[in-house]
Coordinates of C-alpha atoms in Angstrom, one line a residue:
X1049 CA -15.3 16.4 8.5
X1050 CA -12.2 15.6 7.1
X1051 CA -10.1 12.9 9.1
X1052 CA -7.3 14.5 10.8
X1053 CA -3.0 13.6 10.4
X1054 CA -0.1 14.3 12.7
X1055 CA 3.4 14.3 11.3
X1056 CA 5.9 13.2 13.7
X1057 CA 9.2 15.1 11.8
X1058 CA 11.9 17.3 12.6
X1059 CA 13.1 17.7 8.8
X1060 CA 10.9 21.2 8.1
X1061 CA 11.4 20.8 4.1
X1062 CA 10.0 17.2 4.4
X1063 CA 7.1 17.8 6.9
X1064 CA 5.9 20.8 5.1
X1065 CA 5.8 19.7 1.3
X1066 CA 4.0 16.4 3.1
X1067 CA 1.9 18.9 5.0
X1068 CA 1.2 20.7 1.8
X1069 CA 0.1 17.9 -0.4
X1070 CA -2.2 16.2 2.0
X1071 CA -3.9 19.5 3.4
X1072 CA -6.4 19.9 0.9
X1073 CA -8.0 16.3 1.8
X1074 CA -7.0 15.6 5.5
X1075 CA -6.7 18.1 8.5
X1076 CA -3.0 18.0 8.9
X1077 CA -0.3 18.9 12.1
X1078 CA 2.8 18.9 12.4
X1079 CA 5.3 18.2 15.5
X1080 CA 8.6 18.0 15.2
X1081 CA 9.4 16.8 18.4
X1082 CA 8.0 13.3 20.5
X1083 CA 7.0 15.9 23.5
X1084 CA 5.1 18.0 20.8
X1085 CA 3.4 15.0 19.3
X1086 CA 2.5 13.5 22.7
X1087 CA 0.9 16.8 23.8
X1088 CA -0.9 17.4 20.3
X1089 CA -2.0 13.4 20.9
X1090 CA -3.5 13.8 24.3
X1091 CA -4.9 17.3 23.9
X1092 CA -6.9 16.0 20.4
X1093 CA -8.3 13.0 18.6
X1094 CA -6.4 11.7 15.1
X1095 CA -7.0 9.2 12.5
X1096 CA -3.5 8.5 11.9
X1097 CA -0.1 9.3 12.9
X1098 CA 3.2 9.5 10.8
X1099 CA 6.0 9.4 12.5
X1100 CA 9.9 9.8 11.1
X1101 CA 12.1 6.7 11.6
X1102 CA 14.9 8.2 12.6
X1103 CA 12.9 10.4 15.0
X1104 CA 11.6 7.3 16.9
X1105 CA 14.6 5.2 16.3
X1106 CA 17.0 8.2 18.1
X1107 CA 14.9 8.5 20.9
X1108 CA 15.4 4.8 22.1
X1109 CA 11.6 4.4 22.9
X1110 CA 8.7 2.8 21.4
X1111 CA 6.7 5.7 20.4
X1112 CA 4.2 3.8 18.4
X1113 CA 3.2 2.2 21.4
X1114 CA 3.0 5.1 23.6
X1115 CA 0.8 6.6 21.3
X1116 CA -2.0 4.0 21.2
X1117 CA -1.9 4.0 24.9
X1118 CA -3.2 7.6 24.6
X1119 CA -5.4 7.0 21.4
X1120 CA -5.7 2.9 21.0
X1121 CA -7.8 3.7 17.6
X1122 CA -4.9 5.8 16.3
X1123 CA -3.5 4.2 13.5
X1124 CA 0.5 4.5 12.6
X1125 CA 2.6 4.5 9.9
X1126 CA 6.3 5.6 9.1
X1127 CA 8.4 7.6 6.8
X1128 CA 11.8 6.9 6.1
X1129 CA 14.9 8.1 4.4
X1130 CA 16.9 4.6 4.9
X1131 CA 16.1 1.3 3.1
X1132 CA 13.6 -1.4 4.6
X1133 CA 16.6 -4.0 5.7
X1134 CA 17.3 -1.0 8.4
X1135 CA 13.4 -0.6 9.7
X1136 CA 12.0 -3.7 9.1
X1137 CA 12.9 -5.5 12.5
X1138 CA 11.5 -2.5 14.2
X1139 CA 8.0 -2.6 12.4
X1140 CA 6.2 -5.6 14.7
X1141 CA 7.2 -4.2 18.3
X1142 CA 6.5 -1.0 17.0
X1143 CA 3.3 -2.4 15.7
X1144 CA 3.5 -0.4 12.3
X1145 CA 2.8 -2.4 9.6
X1146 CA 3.1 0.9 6.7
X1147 CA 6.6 2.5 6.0
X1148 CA 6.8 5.7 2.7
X1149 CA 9.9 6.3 1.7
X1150 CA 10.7 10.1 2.9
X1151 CA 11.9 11.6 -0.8
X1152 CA 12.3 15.6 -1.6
X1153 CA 9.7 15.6 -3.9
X1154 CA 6.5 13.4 -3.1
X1155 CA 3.8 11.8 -6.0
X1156 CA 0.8 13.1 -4.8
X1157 CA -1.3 10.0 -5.9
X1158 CA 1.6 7.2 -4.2
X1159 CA 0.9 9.4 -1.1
X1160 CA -3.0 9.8 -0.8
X1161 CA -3.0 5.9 -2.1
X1162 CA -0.6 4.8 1.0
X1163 CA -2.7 6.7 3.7
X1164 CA -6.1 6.1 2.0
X1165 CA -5.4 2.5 2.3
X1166 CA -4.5 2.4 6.1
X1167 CA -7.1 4.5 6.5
X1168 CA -9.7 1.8 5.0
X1169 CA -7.7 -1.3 4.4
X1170 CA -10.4 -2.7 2.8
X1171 CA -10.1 -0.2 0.1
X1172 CA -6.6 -1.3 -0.7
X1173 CA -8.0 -4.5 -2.8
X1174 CA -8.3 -5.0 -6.3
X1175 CA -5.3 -4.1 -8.9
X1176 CA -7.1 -1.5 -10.5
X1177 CA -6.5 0.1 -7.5
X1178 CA -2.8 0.8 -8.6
X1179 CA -3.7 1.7 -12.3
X1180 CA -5.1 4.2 -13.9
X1181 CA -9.3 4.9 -13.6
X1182 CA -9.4 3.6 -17.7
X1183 CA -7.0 0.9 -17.3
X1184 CA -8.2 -2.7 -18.7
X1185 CA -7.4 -5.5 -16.6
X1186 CA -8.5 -9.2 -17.0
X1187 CA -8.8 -11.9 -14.2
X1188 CA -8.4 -15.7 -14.5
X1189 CA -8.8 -18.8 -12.4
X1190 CA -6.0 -20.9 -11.3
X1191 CA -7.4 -23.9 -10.4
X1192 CA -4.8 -26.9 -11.8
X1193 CA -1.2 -27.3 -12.8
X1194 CA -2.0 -26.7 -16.7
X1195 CA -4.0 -23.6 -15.9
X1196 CA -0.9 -22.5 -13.9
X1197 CA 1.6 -22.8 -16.3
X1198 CA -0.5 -21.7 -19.1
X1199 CA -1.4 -18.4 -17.4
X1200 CA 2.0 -17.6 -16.6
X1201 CA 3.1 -17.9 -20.4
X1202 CA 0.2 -15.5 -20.9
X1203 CA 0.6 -12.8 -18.6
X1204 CA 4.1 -13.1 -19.7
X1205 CA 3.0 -12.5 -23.7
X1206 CA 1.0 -9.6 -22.3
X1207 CA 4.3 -8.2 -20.4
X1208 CA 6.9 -9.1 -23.8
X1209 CA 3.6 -7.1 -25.8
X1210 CA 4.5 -4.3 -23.5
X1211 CA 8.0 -3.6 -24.5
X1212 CA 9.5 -5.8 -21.4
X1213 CA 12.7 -6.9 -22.4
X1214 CA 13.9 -10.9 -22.4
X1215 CA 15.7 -10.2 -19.0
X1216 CA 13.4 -8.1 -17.2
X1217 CA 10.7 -11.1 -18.5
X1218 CA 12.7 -13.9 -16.2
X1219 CA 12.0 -11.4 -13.2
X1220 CA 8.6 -11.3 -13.5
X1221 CA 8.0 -14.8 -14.3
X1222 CA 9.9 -15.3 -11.0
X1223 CA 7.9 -13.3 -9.4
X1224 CA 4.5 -14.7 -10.9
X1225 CA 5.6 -18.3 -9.8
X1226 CA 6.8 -17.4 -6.6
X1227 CA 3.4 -15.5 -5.8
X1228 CA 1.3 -18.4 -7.5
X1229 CA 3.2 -21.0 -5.0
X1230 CA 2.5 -19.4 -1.8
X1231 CA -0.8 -19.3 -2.5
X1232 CA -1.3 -22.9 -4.0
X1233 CA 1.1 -24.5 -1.3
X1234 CA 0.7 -22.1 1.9
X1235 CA -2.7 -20.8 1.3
X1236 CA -4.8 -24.1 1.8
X1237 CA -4.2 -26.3 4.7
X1238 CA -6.1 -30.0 5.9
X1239 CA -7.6 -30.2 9.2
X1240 CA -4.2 -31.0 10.9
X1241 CA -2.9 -27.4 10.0
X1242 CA -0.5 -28.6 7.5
X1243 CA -0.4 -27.7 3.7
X1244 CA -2.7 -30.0 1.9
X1245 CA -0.4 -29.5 -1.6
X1246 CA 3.0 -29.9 -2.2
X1247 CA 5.1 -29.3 -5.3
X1248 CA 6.0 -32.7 -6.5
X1249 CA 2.5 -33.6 -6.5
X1250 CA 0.1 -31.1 -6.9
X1251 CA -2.2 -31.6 -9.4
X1252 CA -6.0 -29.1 -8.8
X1253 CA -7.4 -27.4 -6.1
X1254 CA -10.7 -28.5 -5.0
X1255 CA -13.8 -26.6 -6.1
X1256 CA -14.3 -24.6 -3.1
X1257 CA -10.2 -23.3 -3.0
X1258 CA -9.8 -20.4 -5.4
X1259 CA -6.3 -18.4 -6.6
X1260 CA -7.3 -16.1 -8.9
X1261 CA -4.7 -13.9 -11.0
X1262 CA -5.0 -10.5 -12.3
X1263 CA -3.3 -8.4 -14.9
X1264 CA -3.8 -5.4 -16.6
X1265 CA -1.6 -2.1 -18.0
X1266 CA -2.2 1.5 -18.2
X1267 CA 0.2 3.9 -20.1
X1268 CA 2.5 4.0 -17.5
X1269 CA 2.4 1.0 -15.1
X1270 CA 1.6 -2.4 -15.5
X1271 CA 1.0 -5.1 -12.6
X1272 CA -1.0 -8.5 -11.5
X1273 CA -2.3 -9.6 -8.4
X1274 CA -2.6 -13.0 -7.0
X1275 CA -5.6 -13.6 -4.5
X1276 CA -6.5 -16.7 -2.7
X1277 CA -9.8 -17.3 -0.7
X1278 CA -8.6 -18.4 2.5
X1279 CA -6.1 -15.5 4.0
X1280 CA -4.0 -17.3 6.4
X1281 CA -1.2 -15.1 6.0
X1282 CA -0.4 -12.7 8.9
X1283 CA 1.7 -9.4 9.3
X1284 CA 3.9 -11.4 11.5
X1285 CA 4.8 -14.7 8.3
X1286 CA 5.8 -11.3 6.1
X1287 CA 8.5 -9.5 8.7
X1288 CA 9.6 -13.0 10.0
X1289 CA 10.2 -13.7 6.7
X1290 CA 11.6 -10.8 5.2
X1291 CA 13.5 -9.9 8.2
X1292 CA 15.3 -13.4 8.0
X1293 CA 16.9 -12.7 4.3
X1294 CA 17.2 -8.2 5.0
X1295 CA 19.7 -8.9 7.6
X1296 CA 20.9 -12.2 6.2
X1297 CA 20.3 -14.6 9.3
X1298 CA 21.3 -17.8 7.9
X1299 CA 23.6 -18.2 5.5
X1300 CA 21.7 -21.1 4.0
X1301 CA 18.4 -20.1 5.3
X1302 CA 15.7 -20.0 2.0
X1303 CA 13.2 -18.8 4.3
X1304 CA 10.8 -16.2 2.4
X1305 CA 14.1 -16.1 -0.3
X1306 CA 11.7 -15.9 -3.1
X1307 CA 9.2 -13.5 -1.2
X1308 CA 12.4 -11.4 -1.0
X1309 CA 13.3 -11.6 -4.4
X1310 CA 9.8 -10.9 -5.6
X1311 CA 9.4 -7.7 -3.2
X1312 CA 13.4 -6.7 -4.6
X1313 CA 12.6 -6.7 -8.2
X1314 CA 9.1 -5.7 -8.3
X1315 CA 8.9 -1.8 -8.8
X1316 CA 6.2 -2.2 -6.0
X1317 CA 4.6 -4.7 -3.9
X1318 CA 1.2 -4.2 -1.8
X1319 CA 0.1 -7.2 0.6
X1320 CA -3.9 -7.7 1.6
X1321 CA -5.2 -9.6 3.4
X1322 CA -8.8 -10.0 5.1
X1323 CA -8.0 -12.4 7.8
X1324 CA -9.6 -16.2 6.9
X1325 CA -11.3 -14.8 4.0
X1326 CA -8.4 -14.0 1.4
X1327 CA -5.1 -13.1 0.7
X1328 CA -3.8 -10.7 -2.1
X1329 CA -0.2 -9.7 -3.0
X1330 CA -0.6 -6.9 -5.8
X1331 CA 2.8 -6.6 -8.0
X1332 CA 3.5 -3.2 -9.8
X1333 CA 5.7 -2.3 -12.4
X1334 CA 6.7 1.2 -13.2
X1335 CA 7.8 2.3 -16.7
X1336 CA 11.6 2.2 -17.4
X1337 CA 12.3 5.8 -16.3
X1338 CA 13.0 6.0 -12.8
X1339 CA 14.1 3.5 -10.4
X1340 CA 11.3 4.4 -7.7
X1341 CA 12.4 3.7 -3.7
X1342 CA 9.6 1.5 -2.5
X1343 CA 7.0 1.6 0.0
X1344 CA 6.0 -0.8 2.7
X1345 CA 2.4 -1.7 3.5
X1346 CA 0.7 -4.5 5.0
X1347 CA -3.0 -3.7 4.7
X1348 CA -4.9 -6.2 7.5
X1349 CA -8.3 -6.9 8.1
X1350 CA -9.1 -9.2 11.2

């Protein structure tokens, strides 16, 4: 049987093209109303639940919450016509961890990818994933300083090779650093809790700690992923984080700055993570057409 979606949405135009595009796969209602989703909820069993921003937002509760009183398997998810600064603070007591962007016109693949991940998180792994079914991709091991630096002046050839231009190729390299440290410096901890490596004087990981990054391109997207073997990073470190530098608390605060920066310039940014067994951030890059709103999704195994 197919598994069954409600859409929480008084916009008609949006909940209906939505409605239209997932149909064919999943069994799909529509309310547009809390009253009408809370009597669809306790009346029937769902897989998910995607619920408008504004609709929840507006109606000063915590919908979210109500609804896995009902159905505590039900899983949640937003859509949202305003920018992540204006949702994010609202994701953890909501306990949403997955906001689309609500556009006119939907992708059909973006959408089934989002859901199909939340759905089975542990589906959301691996950056072929995010490129096409013949895309190439290669994978390398990260184990000391040199291999570090010599892999990010690779992946940054490949990028250049790929018609990236001199400035956009400083954005990624930012981002490919920034990625690379969390996961040397954050990822591997000694038995006090603290992080075993630090920048001044890291030199290799030990044989059992692994960060492994992967690239690859098809004709239209390009992306890397960097994965660690040890996933301590939580839903909560991301929001804290990028909640701090969204609605600027601090003025000096550098906080999650470059995991800020990284999500900002990326075209797209997926986080993974199987809890204490790894950790992956996948980076996408669209081609130069469009500047595409971006999704949020934390996809979390415990």
């Amino acid at each position: 049987m197919n598994k069954s979606i409600l859409i929480i949405d008084e916009d008609q135009s949006s909940n209906e093209h939505l409605r239209g595009i997932l149909h064919p796969q999943y069994d799909v209602v529509v309310s547009p109303t809390l009253d009408g989703a809370r009597e669809q909820i306790t009346s029937r069993k769902f897989d998910l639940a995607i619920g408008d921003f504004e609709v929840y937002f507006n109606s000063g509760l915590n919908f979210p919450k109500e609804i896995r009183q009902i159905q505590p398997s039900l899983k949640t998810a937003l859509i949202s016509r305003v920018d992540t600064e204006y949702y994010i603070s609202h994701l953890l007591p909501w306990g949403c961890l997955h906001a689309f962007p609500k556009l006119p016109f939907y992708n059909a693949r973006d959408v089934f990818l989002f859901i199909d991940n939340i759905l089975d998180p542990m589906s959301a792994f691996g950056l072929q994933r995010y490129l096409a079914p013949d895309a190439e991709t290669e994978k390398v091991r990260i184990g000391n300083r040199l291999e570090k630096n010599k892999t990010v002046d690779h992946v940054i050839n490949f990028f250049a090779e790929c018609e990236y231009e001199i400035h956009e190729l400083y954005d990624i390299r930012l981002i490919m650093e920034e990625l690379i440290n969390n996961a040397i410096f954050h990822a591997f901890i000694d038995q006090n809790g603290q992080p075993k490596y630090h920048v001044k004087n890291f030199e290799s990981l030990e044989s059992s700690e692994e960060v492994w990054l992967r690239y690859g391109a098809d004709a239209t997207t390009i992306g890397f992923s960097i994965t660690d073997n040890r996933g301590l990073l939580t839903p909560q470190m991301i929001i804290d984080k990028l909640s701090r530098q969204y609605n600027r608390e601090g003025l000096y605060d550098e906080r999650g700055r470059g995991l800020y920066l990284a999500r900002l310039l990326a075209g797209n940014m997926v986080f993974n993570i199987e809890a204490q067994r790894r950790t992956q951030i996948a980076c996408i890059f669209y081609e130069k057409r469009i500047n595409i709103p971006k999704s949020f999704s934390i996809n979390y195994i415990q």
